[in-house]
Short mmCIF file of C-alpha atoms in Angstrom, two decimals:
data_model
loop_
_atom_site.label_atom_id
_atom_site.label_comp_id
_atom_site.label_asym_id
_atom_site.label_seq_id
_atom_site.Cartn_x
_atom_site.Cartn_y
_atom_site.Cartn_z
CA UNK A 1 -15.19 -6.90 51.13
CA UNK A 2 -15.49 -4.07 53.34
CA UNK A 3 -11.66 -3.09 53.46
CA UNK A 4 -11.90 -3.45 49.68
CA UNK A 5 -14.47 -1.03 49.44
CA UNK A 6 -12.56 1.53 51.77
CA UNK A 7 -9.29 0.89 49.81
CA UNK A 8 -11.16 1.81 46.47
CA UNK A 9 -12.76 5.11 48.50
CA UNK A 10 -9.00 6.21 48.81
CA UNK A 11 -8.87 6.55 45.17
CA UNK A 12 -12.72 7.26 43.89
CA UNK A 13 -13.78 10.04 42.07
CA UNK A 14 -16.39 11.42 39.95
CA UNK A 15 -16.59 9.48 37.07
CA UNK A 16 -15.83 5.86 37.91
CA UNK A 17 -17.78 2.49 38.82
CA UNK A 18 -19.50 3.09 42.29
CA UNK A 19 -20.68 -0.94 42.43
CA UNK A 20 -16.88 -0.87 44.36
CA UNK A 21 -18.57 1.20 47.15
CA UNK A 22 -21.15 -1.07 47.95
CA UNK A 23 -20.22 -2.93 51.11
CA UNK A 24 -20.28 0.30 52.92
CA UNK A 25 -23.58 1.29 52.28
CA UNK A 26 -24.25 -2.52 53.28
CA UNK A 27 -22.40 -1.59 56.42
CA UNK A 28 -24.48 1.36 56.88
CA UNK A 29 -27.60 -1.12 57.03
CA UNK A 30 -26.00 -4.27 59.03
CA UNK A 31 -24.98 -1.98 61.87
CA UNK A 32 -28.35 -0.41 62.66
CA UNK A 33 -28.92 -1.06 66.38
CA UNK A 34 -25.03 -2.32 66.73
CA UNK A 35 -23.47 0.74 68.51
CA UNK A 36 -20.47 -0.65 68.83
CA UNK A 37 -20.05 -1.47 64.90
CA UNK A 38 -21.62 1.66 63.93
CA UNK A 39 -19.21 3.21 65.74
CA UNK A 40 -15.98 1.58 64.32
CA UNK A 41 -17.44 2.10 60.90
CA UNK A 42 -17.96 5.76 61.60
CA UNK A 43 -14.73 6.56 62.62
CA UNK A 44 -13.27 4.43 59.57
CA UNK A 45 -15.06 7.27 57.61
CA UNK A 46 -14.01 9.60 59.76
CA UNK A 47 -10.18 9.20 59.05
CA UNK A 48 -10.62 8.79 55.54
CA UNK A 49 -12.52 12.14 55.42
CA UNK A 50 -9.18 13.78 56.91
CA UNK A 51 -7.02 12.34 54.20
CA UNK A 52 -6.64 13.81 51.07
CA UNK A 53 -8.98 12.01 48.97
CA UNK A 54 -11.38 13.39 46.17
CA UNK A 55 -14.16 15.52 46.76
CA UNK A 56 -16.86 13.06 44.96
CA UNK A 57 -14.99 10.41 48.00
CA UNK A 58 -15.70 13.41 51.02
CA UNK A 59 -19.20 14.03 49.50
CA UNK A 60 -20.14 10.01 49.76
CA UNK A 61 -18.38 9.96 53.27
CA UNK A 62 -20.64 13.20 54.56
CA UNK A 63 -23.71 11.27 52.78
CA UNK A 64 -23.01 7.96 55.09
CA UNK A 65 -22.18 10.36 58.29
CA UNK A 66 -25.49 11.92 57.66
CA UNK A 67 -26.97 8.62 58.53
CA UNK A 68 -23.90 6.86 60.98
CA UNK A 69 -22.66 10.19 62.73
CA UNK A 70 -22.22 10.86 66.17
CA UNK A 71 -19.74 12.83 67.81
CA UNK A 72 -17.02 10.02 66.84
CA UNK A 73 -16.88 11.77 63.41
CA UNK A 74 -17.94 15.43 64.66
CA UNK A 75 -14.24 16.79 64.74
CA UNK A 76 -13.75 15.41 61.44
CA UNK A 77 -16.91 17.29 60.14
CA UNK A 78 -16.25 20.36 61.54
CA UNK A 79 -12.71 20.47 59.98
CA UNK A 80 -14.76 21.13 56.77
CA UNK A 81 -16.95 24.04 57.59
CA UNK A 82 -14.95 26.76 56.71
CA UNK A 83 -13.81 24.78 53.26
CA UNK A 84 -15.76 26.14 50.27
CA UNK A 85 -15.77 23.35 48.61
CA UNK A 86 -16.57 20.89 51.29
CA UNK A 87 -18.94 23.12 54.01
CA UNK A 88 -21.92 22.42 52.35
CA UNK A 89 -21.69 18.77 52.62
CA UNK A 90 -20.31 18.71 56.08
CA UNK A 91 -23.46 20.74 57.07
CA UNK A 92 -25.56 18.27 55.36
CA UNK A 93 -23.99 15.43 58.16
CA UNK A 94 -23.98 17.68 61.04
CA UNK A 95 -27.44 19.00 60.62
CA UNK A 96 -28.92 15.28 60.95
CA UNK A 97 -27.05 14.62 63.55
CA UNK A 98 -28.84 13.40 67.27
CA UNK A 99 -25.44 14.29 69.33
CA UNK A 100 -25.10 18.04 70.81
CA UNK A 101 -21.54 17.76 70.05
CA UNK A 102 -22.87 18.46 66.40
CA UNK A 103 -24.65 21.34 67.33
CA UNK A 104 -21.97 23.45 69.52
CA UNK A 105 -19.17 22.71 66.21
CA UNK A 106 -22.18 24.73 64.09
CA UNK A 107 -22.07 27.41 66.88
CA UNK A 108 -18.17 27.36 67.22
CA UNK A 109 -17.73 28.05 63.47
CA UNK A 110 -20.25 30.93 63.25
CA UNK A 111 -18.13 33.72 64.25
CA UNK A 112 -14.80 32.59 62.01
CA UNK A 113 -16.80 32.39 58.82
CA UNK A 114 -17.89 35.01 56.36
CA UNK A 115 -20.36 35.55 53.51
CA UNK A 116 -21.55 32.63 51.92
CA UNK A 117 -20.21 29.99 54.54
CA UNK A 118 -21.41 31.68 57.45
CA UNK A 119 -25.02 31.75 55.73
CA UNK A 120 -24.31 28.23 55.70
CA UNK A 121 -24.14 27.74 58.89
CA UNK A 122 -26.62 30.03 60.47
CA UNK A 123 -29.10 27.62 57.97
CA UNK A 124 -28.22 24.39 59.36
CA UNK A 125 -28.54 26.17 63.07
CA UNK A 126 -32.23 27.06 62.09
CA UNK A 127 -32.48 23.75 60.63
CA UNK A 128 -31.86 22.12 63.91
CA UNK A 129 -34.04 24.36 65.45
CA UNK A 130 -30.76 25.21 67.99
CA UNK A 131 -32.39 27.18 71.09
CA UNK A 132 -28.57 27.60 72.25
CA UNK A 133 -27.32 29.74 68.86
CA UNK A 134 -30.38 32.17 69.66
CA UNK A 135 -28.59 35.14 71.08
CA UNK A 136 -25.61 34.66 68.44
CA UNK A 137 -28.11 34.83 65.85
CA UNK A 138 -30.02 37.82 67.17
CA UNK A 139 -27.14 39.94 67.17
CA UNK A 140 -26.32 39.00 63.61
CA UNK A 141 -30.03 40.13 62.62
CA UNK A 142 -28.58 43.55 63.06
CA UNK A 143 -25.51 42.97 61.02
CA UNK A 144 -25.36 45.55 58.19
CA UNK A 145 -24.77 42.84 55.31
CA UNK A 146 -28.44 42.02 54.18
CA UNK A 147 -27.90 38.68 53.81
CA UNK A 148 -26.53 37.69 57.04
CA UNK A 149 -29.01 39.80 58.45
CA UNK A 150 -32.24 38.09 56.86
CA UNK A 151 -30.49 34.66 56.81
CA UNK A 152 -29.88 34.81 61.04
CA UNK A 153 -34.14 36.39 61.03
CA UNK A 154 -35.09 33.14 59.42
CA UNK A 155 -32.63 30.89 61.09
CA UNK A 156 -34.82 32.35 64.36
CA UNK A 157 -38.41 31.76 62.70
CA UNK A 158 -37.05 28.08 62.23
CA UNK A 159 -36.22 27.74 65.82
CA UNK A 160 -39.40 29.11 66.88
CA UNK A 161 -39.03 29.40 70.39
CA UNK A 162 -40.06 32.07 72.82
CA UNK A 163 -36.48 33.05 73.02
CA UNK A 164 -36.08 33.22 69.86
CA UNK A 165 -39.29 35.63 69.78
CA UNK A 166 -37.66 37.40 72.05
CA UNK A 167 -34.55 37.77 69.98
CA UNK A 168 -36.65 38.98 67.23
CA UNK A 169 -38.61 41.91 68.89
CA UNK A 170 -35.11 43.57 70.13
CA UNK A 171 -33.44 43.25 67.47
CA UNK A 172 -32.58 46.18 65.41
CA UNK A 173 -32.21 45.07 61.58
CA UNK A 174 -30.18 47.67 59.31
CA UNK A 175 -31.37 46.38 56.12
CA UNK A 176 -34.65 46.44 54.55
CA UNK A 177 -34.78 43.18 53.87
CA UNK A 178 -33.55 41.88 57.28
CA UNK A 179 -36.79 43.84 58.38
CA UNK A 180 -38.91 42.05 56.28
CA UNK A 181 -37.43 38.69 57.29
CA UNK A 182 -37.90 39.80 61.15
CA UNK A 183 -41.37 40.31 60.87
CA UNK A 184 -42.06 36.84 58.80
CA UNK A 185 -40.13 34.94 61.45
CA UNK A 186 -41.86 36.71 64.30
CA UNK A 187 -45.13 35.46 62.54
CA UNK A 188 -43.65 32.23 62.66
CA UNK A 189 -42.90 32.30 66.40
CA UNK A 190 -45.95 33.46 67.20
CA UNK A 191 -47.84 30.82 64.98
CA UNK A 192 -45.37 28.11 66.83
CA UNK A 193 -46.44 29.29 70.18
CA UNK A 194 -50.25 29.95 69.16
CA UNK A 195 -50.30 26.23 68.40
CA UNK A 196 -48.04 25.56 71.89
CA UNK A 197 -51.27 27.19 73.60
CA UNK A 198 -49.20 30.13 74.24
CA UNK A 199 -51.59 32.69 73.92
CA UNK A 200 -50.46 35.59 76.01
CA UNK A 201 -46.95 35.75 74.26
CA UNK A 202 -48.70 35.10 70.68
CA UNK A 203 -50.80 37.74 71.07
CA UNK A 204 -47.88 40.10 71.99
CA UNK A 205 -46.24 39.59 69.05
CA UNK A 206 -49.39 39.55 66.63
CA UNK A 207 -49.91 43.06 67.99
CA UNK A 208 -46.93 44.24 67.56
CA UNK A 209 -47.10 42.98 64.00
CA UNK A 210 -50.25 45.26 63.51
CA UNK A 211 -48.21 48.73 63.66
CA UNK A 212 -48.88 50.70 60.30
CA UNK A 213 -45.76 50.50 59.48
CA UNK A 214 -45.59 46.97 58.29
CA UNK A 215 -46.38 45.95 55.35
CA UNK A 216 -49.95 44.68 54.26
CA UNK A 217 -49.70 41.09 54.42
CA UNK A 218 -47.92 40.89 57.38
CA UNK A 219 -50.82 43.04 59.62
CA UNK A 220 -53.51 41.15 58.01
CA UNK A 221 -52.01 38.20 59.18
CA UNK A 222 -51.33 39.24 62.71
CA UNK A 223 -54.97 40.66 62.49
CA UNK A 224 -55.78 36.99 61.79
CA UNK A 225 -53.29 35.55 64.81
CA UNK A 226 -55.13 38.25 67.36
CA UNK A 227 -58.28 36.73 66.53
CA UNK A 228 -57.68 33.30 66.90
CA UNK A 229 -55.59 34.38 70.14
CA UNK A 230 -59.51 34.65 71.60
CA UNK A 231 -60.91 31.78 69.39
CA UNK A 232 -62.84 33.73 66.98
#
């Protein structure tokens, strides 16, 4: 039933019966903790994802290598990312994803994309909270498109690592926006490392957060992190 199911992926689209589809998200189940089938079913989905099939038959392949993929179907995956109609669900896979490999083809297609696809992708690298992409991302906080810009500050508040902190505080956003997101992702870091029992580097960025020149709500709260910095 299982090669039937892959035959009828070759020609699915939006639109038709799904019930044909079924064996392979039985697959998906019986393999769990079979490494060896998971694997042979994975790159199954793999080569069908390099064929030309539909987009609705791609989207159900990056759904299942969400939950199967390792770096078997990585290369497949990445082939994706700078497709506009297909880089959104090939993030979706790679962001779940346990293997490095999925990480460093996320890094690798940073600097070839633009606009909305390279937002994209500095999201998922946030989303895997990818200590590796921090010096990438801090140079794009100072990139003089605002959305880039404020998309790489965030990306950095989601990894929340002192590095990442670090990226932060020298980087020198362009945009008025990217300056807001700085100081809301530095207020992240410094809440991450607060909880971490990193006092002496929370409290250097909650004072640095204090400065009249930022906004209201963010010195109020980095009033609030300097205080809890000495337990009161």
């Amino acid at each position: 039933m299982l090669d039937q199911a892959f035959a009828a992926l070759n020609t699915y689209d939006w639109g038709q019966d799904r019930t044909a589809l079924n064996p392979i998200d039985q697959a998906v189940v019986d393999t769990h903790g079979d490494k060896a089938a998971r694997e042979k079913l994975e790159s199954r989905l793999a080569a069908v994802l390099q064929t030309d099939v539909s987009r609705a038959a791609k989207d159900f392949i990056c759904r299942k290598l969400r939950v199967v993929g390792s770096s078997v179907s990585v290369r497949a995956l990445a082939g994706l990312l700078p497709q506009k109609e297909y880089s959104h669900m090939a993030r979706y896979a790679l962001e779940s994803m346990p293997t490095s490999a999925a990480a460093q083809a996320l890094r690798d297609a940073l600097p070839t994309l633009e606009g909305e696809l390279k937002i994209g992708v500095i999201a998922s690298l946030g989303a895997r909270q990818d200590g590796a992409s921090v010096p990438s991302l801090g140079q794009l906080v100072a990139s003089d498109k605002g959305p880039i810009a404020s998309s790489a500050a965030d990306a950095l508040g989601a990894i929340r690592s002192s590095a990442a902190a670090k990226a932060l505080a020298e980087a020198k956003p362009q945009q008025a926006t990217a300056k807001s997101a700085v100081a809301n992702a530095s207020l992240s870091c410094a809440e991450a490392l607060l909880a971490s029992d990193n006092k002496a580097e929370a409290r250097v960025i909650y004072a640095a957060l204090t400065g009249g020149s930022q906004p209201k709500q963010i010195r109020v709260a980095a009033t609030r992190g300097l205080l809890a910095c000495v337990g009161k």
